[in-house]
Short mmCIF file of C-alpha atoms and ligand atoms in Angstrom, two decimals:
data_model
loop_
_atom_site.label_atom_id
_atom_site.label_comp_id
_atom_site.label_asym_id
_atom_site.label_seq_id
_atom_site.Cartn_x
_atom_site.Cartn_y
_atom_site.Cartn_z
CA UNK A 1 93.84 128.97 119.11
CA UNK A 2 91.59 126.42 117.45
CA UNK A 3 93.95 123.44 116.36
CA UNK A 4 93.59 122.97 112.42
CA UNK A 5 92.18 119.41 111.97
CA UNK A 6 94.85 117.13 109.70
CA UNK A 7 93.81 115.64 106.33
CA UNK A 8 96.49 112.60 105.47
CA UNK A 9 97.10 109.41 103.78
CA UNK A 10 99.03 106.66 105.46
CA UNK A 11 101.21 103.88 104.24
CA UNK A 12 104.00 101.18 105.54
CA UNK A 13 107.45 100.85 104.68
CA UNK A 14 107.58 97.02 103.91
CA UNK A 15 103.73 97.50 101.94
CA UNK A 16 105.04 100.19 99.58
CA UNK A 17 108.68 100.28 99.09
CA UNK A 18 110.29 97.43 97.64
CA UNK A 19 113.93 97.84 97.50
CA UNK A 20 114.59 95.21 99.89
CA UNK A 21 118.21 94.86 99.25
CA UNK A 22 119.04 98.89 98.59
CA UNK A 23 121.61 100.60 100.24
CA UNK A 24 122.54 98.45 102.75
CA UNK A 25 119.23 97.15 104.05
CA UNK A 26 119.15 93.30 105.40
CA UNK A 27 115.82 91.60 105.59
CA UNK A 28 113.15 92.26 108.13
CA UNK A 29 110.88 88.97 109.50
CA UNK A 30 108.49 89.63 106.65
CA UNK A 31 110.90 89.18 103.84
CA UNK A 32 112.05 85.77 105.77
CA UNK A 33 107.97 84.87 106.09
CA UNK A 34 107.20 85.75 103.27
CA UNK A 35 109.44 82.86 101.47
CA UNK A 36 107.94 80.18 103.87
CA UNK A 37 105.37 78.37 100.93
CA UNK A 38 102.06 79.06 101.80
CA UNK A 39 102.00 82.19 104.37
CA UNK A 40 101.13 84.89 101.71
CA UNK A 41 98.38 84.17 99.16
CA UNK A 42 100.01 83.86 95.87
CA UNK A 43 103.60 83.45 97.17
CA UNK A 44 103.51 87.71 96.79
CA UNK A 45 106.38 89.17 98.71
CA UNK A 46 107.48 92.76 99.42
CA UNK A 47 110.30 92.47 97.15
CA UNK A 48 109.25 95.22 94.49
CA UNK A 49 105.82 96.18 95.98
CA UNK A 50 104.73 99.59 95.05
CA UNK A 51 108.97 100.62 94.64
CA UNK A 52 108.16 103.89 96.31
CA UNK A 53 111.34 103.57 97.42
CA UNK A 54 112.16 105.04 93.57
CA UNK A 55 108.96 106.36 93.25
CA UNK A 56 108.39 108.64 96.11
CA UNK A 57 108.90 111.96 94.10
CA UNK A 58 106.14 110.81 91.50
CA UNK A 59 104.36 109.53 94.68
CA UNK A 60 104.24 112.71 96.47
CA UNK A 61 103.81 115.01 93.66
CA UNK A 62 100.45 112.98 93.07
CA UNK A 63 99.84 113.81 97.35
CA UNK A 64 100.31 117.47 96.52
CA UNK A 65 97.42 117.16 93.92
CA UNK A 66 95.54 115.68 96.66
CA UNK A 67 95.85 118.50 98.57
CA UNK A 68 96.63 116.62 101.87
CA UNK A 69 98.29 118.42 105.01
CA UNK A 70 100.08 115.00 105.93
CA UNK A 71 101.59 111.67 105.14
CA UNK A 72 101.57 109.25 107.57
CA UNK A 73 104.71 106.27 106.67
CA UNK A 74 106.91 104.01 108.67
CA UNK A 75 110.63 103.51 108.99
CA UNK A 76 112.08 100.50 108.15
CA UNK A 77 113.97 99.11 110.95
CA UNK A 78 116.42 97.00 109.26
CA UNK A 79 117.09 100.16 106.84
CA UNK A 80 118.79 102.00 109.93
CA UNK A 81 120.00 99.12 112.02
CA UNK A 82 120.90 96.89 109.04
CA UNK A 83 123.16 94.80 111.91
CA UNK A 84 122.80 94.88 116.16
CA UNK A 85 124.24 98.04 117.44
CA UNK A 86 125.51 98.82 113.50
CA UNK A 87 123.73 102.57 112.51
CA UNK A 88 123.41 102.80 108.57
CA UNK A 89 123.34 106.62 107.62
CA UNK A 90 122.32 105.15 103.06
CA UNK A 91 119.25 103.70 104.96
CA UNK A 92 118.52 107.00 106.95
CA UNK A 93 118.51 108.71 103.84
CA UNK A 94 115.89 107.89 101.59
CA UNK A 95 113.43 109.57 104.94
CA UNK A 96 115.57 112.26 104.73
CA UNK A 97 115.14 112.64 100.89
CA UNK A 98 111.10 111.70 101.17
CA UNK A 99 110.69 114.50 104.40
CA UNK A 100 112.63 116.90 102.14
CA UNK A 101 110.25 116.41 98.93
CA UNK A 102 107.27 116.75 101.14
CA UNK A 103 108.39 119.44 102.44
CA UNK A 104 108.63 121.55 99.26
CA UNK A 105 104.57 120.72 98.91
CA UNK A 106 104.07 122.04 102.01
CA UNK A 107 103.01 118.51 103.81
CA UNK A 108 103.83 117.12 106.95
CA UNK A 109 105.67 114.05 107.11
CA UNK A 110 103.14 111.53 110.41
CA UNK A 111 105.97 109.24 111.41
CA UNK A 112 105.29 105.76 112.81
CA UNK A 113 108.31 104.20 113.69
CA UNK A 114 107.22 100.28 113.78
CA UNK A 115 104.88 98.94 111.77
CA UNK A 116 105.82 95.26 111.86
CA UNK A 117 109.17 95.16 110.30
CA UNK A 118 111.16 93.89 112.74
CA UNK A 119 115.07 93.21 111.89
CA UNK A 120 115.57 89.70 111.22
CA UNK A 121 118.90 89.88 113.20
CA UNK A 122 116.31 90.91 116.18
CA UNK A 123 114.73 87.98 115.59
CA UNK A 124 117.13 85.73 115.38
CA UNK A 125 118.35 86.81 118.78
CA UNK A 126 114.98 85.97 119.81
CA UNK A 127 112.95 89.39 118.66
CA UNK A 128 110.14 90.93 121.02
CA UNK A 129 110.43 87.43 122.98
CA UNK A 130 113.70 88.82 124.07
CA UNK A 131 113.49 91.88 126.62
CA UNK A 132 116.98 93.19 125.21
CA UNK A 133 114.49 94.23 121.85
CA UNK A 134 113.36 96.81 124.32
CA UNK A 135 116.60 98.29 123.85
CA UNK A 136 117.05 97.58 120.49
CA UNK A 137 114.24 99.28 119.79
CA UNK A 138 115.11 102.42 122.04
CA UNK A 139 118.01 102.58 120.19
CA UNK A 140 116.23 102.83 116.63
CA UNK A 141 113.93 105.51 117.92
CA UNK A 142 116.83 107.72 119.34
CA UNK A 143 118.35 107.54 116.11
CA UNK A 144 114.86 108.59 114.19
CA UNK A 145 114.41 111.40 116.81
CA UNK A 146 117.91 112.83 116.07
CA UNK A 147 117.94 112.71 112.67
CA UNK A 148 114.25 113.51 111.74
CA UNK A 149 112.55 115.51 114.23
CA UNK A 150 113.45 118.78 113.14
CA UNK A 151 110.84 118.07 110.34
CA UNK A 152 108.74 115.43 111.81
CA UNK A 153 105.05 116.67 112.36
CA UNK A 154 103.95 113.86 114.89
CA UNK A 155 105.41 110.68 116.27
CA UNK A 156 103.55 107.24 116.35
CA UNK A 157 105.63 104.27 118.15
CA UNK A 158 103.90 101.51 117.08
CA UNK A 159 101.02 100.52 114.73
CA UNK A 160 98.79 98.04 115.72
CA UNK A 161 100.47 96.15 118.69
CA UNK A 162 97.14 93.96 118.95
CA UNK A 163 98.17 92.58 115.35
CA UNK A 164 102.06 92.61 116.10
CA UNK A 165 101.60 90.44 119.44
CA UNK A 166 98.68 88.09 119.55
CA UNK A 167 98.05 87.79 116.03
CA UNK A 168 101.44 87.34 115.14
CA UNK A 169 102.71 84.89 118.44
CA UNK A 170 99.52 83.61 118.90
CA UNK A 171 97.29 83.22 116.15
CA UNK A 172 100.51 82.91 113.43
CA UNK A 173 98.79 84.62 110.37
CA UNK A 174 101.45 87.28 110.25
CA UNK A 175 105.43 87.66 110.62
CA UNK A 176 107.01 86.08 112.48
CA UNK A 177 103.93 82.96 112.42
CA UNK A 178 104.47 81.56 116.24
CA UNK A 179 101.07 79.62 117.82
CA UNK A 180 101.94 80.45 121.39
CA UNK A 181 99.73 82.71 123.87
CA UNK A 182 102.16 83.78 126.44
CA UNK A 183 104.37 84.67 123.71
CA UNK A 184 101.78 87.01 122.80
CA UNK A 185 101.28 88.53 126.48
CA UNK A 186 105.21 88.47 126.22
CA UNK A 187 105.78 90.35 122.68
CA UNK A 188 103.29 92.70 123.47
CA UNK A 189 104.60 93.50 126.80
CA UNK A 190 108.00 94.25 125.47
CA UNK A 191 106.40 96.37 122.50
CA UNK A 192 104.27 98.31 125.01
CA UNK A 193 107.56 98.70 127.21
CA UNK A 194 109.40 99.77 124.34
CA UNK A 195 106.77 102.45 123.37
CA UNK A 196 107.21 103.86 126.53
CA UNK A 197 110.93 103.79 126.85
CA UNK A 198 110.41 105.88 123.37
CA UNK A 199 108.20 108.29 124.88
CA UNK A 200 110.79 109.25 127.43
CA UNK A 201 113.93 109.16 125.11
CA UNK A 202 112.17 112.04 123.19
CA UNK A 203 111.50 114.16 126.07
CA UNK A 204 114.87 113.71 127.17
CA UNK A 205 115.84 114.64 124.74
CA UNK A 206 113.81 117.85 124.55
CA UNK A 207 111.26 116.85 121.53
CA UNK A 208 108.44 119.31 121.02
CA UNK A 209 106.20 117.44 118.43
CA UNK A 210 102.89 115.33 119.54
CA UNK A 211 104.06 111.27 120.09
CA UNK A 212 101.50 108.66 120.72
CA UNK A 213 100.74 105.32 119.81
CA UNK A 214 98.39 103.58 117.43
CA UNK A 215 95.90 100.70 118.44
CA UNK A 216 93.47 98.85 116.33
CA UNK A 217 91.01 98.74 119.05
CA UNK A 218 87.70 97.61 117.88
CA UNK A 219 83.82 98.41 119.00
CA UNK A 220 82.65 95.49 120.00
CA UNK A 221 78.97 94.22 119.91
CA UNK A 222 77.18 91.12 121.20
CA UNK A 223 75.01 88.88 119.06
CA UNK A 224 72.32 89.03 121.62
CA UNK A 225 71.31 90.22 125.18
CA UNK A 226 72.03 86.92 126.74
CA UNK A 227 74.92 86.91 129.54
CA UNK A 228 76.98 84.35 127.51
CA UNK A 229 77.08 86.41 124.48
CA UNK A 230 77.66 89.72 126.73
CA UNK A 231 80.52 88.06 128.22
CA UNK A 232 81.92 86.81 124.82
CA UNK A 233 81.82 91.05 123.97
CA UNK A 234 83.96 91.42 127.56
CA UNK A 235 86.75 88.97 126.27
CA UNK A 236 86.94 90.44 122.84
CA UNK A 237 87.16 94.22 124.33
CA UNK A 238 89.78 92.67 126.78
CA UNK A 239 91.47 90.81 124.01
CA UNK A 240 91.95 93.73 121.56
CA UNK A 241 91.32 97.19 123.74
CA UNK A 242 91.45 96.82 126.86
CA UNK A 243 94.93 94.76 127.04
CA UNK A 244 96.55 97.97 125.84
CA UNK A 245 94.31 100.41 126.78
CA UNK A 246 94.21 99.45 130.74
CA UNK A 247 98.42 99.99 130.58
CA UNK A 248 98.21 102.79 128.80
CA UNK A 249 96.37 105.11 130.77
CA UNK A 250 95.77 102.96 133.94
CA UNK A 251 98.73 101.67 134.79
CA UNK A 252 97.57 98.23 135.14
CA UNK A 253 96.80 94.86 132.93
CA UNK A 254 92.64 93.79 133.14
CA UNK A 255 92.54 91.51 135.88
CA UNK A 256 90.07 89.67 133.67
CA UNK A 257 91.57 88.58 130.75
CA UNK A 258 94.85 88.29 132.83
CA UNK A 259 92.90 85.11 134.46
CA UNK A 260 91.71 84.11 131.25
CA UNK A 261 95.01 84.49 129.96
CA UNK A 262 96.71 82.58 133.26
CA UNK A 263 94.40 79.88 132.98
CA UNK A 264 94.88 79.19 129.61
CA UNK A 265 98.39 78.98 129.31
CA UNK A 266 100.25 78.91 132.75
CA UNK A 267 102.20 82.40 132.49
CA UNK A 268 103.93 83.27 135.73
CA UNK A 269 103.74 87.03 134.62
CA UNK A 270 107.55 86.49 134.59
CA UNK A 271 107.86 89.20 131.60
CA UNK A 272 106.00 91.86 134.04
CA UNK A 273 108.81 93.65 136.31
CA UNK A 274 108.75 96.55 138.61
CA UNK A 275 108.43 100.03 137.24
CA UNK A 276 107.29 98.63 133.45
CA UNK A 277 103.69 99.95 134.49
CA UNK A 278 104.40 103.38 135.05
CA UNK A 279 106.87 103.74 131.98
CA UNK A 280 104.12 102.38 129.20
CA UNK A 281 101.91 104.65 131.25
CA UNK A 282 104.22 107.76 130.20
CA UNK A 283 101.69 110.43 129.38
CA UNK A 284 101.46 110.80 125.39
CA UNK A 285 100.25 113.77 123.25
CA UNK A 286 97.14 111.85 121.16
CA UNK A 287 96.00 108.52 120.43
CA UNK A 288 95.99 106.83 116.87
CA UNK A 289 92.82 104.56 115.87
CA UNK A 290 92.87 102.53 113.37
CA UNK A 291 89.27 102.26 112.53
CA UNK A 292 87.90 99.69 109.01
CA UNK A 293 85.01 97.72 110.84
CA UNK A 294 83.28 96.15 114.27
CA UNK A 295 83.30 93.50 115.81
CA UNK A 296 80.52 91.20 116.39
CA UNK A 297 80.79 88.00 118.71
CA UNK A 298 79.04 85.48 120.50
CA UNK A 299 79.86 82.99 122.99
CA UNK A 300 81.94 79.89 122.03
CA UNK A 301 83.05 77.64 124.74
CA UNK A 302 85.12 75.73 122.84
CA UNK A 303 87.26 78.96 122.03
CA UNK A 304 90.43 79.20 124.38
CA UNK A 305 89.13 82.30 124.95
CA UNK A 306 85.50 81.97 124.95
CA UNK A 307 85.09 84.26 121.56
CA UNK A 308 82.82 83.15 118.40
CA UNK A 309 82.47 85.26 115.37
CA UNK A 310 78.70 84.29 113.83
CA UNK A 311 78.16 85.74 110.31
CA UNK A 312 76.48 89.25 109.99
CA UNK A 313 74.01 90.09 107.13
CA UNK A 314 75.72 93.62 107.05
CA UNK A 315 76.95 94.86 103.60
CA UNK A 316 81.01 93.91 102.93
CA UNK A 317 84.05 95.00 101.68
CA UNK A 318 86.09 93.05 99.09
CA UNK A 319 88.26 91.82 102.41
CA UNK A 320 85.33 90.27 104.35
CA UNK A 321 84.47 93.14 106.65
CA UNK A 322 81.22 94.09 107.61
CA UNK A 323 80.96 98.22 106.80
CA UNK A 324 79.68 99.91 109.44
CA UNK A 325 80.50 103.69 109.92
CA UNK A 326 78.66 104.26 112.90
CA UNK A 327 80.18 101.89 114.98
CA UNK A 328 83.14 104.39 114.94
CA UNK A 329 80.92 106.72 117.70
CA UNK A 330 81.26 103.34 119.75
CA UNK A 331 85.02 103.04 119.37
CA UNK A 332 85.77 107.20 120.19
CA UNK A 333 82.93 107.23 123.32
CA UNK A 334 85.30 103.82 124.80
CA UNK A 335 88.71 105.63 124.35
CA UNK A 336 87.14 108.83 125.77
CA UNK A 337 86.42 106.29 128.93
CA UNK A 338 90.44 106.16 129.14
CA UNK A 339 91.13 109.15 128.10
CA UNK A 340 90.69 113.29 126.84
CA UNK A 341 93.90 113.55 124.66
CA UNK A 342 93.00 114.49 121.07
CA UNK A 343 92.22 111.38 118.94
CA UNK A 344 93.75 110.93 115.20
CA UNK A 345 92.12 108.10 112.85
CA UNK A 346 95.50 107.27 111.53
CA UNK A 347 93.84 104.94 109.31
CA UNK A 348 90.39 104.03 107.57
CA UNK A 349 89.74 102.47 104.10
CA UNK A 350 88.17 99.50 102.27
CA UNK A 351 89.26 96.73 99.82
CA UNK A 352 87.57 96.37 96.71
CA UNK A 353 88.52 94.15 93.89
CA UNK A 354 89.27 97.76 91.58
CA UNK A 355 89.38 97.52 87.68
CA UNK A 356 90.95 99.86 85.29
CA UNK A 357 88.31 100.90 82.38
CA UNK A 358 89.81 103.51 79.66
CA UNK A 359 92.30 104.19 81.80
CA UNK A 360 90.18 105.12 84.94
CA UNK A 361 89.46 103.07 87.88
CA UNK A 362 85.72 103.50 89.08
CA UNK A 363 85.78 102.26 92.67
CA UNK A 364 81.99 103.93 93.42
CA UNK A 365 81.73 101.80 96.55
CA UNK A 366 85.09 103.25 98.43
CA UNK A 367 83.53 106.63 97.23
CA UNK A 368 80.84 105.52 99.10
CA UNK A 369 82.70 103.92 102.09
CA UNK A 370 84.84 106.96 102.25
CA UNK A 371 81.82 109.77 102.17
CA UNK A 372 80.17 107.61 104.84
CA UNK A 373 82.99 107.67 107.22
CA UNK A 374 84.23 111.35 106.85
CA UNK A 375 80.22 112.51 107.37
CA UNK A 376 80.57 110.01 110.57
CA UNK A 377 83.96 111.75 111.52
CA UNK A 378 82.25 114.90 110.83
CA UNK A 379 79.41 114.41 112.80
CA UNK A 380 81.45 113.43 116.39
CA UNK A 381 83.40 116.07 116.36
CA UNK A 382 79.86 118.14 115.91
CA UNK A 383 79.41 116.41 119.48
CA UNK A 384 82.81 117.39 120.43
CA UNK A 385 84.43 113.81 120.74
CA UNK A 386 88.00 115.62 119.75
CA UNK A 387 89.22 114.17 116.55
CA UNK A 388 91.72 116.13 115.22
CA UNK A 389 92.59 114.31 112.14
CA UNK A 390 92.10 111.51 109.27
CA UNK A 391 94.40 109.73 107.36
CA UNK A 392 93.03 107.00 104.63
CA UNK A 393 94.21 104.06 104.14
CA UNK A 394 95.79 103.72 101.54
CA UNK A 395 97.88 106.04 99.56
CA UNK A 396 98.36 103.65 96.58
CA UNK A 397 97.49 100.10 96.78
CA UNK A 398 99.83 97.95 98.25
CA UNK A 399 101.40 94.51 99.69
CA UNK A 400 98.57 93.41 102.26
CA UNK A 401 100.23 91.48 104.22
CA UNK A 402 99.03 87.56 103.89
CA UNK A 403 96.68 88.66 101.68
CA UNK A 404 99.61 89.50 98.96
CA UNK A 405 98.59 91.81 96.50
CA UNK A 406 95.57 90.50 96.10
CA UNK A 407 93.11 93.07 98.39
CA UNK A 408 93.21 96.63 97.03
CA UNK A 409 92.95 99.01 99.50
CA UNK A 410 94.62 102.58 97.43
CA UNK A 411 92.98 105.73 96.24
CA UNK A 412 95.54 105.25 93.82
CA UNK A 413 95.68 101.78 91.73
CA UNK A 414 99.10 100.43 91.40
CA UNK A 415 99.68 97.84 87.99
CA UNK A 416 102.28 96.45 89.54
CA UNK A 417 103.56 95.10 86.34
CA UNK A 418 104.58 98.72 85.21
CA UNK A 419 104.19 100.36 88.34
CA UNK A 420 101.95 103.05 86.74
CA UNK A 421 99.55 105.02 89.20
CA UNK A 422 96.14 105.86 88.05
CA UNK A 423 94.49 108.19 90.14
CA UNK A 424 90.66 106.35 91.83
CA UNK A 425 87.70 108.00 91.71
CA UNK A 426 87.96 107.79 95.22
CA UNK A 427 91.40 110.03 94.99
CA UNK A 428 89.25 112.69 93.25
CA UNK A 429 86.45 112.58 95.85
CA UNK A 430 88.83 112.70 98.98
CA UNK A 431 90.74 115.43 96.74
CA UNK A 432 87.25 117.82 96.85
CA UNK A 433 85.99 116.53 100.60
CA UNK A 434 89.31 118.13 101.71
CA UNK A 435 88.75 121.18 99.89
CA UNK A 436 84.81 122.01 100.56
CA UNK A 437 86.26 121.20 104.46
CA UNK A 438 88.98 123.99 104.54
CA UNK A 439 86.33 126.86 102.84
CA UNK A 440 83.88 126.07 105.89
O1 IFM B 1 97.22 97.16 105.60
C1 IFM B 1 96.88 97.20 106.95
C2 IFM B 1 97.83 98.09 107.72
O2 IFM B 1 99.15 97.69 107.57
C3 IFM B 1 97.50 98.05 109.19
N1 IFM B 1 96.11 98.34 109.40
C4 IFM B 1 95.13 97.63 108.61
C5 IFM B 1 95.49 97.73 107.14
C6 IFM B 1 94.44 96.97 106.30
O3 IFM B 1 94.44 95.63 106.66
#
């Protein structure tokens, strides 16, 4: 039988729920960034957020009207491992509570189980620097598998493990802010170890549901023809795909950026031991893209790694990025290089800087960014590129990282003085997109 494509929204647990100090919860390594002055625009912390942590009836009532078959969240580490070693069953509850409410509407519940939160007790014991986090992290998953999977639709490991590793060890914008490029190569080792380790603590333990792994791998293009720029496009694919990619499904690092890598900063591969190749390479059930814009480079020799990034004169978002819905058929065709196992966009949306008129909140050009991107979405699977399901990003506007609340990315504005939702025009379009789909 035909599998039934999934329509979903997505969110994260430190972007939407607040309630930092609830039921035994101790801070992650954003809470602790976030008070370092000048990492998040505005001083804006997670603190309060969206408080879907309270709201998450209200929240999901307003997905029913939606008319979604999914929503994709994460689990806050430090909820359920509050302490090294310590399980917290207050923490596991609020997933319980939110799986149980969806349920009643009929949704699925897309679990990811790290999107950047890290324990702040991990850290401190040196985090994804430290292999023993590969353990740590095992641990949390068991504990998600056994008390969630019963009524878990599909299993992510980790969002994003481009922006958890290099641009969080390396380039410092996000949690936990180190400058250092073998500690990238070495955090993302671990978290690609650990997603693995996951992978085969949940079919040990007999779990039936799909588990992957989402990447924000990006279509790259070149400014010109000329080799320089063409090998500017290598690096950046090597940087941001192929790094995770090639272990993935290949079993391997690229030897490429390995020697870039090598050159640039010494590593001994010390971090790389036997058999960690063949357990990230633990066949998964789907890949997760996470899909807002391209790429474009050129060549810049001064770069450490040879990449420049030359303005565009394509059309933006409020958040800088050039829109370009077509360049998703570039992204799908280089995973289906790697691989034929169904593909999910676990995330796509736009920033705009959304106003609230009479109550409503016009936001014409996601309408427009949205439309463009389902008809693109639409039109690959026509050619049989095997996506099997969408989730927008955002549910409701939220804490954007270092950014603050200051980039918009909901179909559902948030005031986050009285944490009313209002309902985009965008909500209503996704809302009837969904619905002309299913009477096809
Ligand atoms: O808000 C983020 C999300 O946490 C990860 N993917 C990109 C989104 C927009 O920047």
């Amino acid at each position: 039988m035909k599998k039934k494509f999934v329509w979903g929204v997505a969110t994260s647990a430190y972007q939407v729920e607040g309630a930092v100090r609830e039921d035994g919860r101790t801070p992650s390594i954003w809470d602790t960034f976030c008070a370092q002055p000048g990492k998040i625009d505005h001083g804006d912390t997670g603190e309060i957020a969206c408080d879907h942590y309270h709201h998450y009836k209200e929240d999901i009532r307003l997905m029913s009207e939606l008319g979604i078959d999914s929503y994709r969240f994460s689990i806050s580490w430090p909820r359920i491992f509050p302490e090294k070693g310590r399980y917290n069953p207050d923490g596991m509850r609020f997933y319980q509570n939110v799986i149980a409410e969806l349920k009643k509407y009929g949704i699925t519940a897309a679990v990811t189980l790290y999107h950047w939160d890290l324990p702040q007790w991990a850290e401190d014991l040196g985090g994804w620097l430290n292999r023993e986090c590969v353990d740590w992290f095992e641990e949390f998953a068991r504990k998600c598998f056994e008390k969630l999977d019963a009524d878990v639709s599909m299993w992510i490991t980790h969002n994003e493990p481009w922006c958890a590793s290099f641009l969080s060890y390396y380039i410092g914008a996000h949690a936990p802010g180190k400058h250092g490029l073998e500690q990238a190569m070495i955090a993302a080792h671990h978290m690609m170890l650990s997603h693995g380790r996951a992978v085969r603590v949940y079919r040990a333990m007999g779990g039936k549901h799909p588990i992957g792994i989402t990447l924000n791998s990006t279509p790259v293009y070149a400014a010109t023809d000329t080799f320089p720029d063409q090998l500017a496009r290598s690096m950046q694919e090597g940087y941001q795909n192929r790094w995770f990619l090639d272990p993935l499904f290949r079993k391997s690092y690229p030897t490429d950026m390995a020697a870039l890598f090598a050159a640039q900063c010494g590593t001994r591969f010390a971090f790389l031991q036997p058999g960690d190749l063949e357990c990230i390479a633990e066949p998964i059930d789907f890949i997760g893209l996470n899909f807002y814009s391209h790429c474009y480079v050129n060549y810049d020799p001064a770069s450490p790694i040879l990449i420049g990034h030359p303005e565009t004169d394509y059309p933006k978002t409020d958040i800088g990025w050039d829109i370009h819905p077509e360049a998703l058929e570039r992204l799908v065709r280089d995973t289906r290089e790697y691989t034929s196992i169904p593909i999910y966009i676990t995330e796509n949306g736009s920033a705009w800087d959304d106003r609230v008129e009479n109550g409503c909140v016009h936001d014409q050009e996601r309408v427009d960014y949205l439309r463009r991107h389902l008809e693109e979405v639409d039109h690959l699977n026509q050619m049989g590129l095997g996506i099997q399901g969408y989730f927008s990003w955002s549910f409701l506007d939220n804490f954007e990282w270092a950014n603050g609340y200051s980039k918009r990315f909901g179909l559902v504005y948030v005031d986050y003085k009285t944490l009313k939702r209002i309902p985009k025009d965008s909500f209503y379009a996704y809302r009837d997109w969904i619905q002309a789909f299913r009477k096809r």
